[in-house]
Amino acid sequence: MERVARIGEKKALIINELTQGKEIANQLKSHIDTTTTYETCEFLVEKILSSYEKALSMLNWSALLESPHSLAGTSPRSENCDPLDCLKDQEHKQVFKKRKTTLPRWSEQVHICSGTGSEVPTGDGYSWRKYGQKDILGCNFPRAYYRCTHRNTQGCLAVKQVQKSDKDPSLVEITYRGRHTCIQVSGMTTKLASFGDEDSKGSKDRYQPQPEAEIPRQSQEVVSQLGECLKIEDLDTNGEIFPSFSFPSTPFETESLESHFFSECAKEDNFLGDFPPQFILPATSESIYFTLPPRHMTNLGMVQNLLSPDSVLTEIVSATTSVPNSPTGDLSFSLDQVDFDPKFLDIPEFFL
DNA sequence: TAGATTTGACCTGA
DNA sequence: TCAGGTCAAATCTA
């Protein structure tokens, strides 16, 4: 029974990714005929590749889970152990190779508010779980180690290290390793479930998109203050870095930043009704502020992120950077045209 | 009670 | 040998 549930969950995730891929491909197709900038097309292509990468990685992950022998052969223990245990075993053996070789690495610096007690380094759109902390030689502050919450469930190998600056305690250096291959499942499912149930209470409790694991743990005050002073500065961007942003300056009264942000998205008629997003882009030494009309907030990725809420900010800022001279942008996302038929995945063998 | 965090121990590469 | 990185049991929290 549990196996069936897992298969169904995987299927939904894969369908979502493929649907996104198709949707974005349609967008690209429509833009080819127009005067769309090269950057916009490139952005769309990146999104398509990302979606299919995720789908494929999920399929590969499924294969690992369903086929212990795929990992066997190098370890005698693998012959009759649980796939997850085998995987763990293999991971353990390879972890140090991964550490310094294959994973892409980049870092950024984040200003956090001083005096708030907040240790929230950033809202990069992903859920992180802290798995270690270490005193580093020559550093006054310990280094914290985080990995993606979905490491076990989706095999996402993204990790990050957070190191407070000695010189400026309000400055935190974050080093990322590995690209996210996960989907923020909890946010997605709860958001989808919220449709058609808009006026029911407690949507905040039901829907927790978790763009950043630390943030929901902070007080409302901290989250509000975060919006006023959080600023990310790219250091050695290599093209895979998460887009930098600042939170809207408007403090939220009763909800966390994310729940407010996404619950607004969930309102079909007033999609981001009066939400005045402002984003800081670290283009050069100066910060560039963009204000997007609500309608374009919708167009620039909200629909897509009904499926993948974790990347909301990534979508918006990426899209915005593509059209810096045209804040209104020329992208339009819509699911209206999506006719992707998930039935083709109903073949049980597909997941076995 | 499940999930997240803490922290000492352990492992690896330089 | 040591510093950095990770594991995993204990502990905390919602």
XYZ file of C-alpha atoms (C1' of nucleotides) in Angstrom, chain C residues 2-13:
12
model
C 44.946 18.364 11.544
C 41.102 20.995 9.723
C 36.978 20.608 7.367
C 32.893 18.047 6.474
C 29.450 14.619 7.753
C 27.053 11.273 10.652
C 23.896 10.009 14.025
C 22.208 9.796 18.762
C 20.267 12.891 21.957
C 17.470 16.656 22.594
C 14.180 20.131 21.477
C 9.895 22.005 19.600
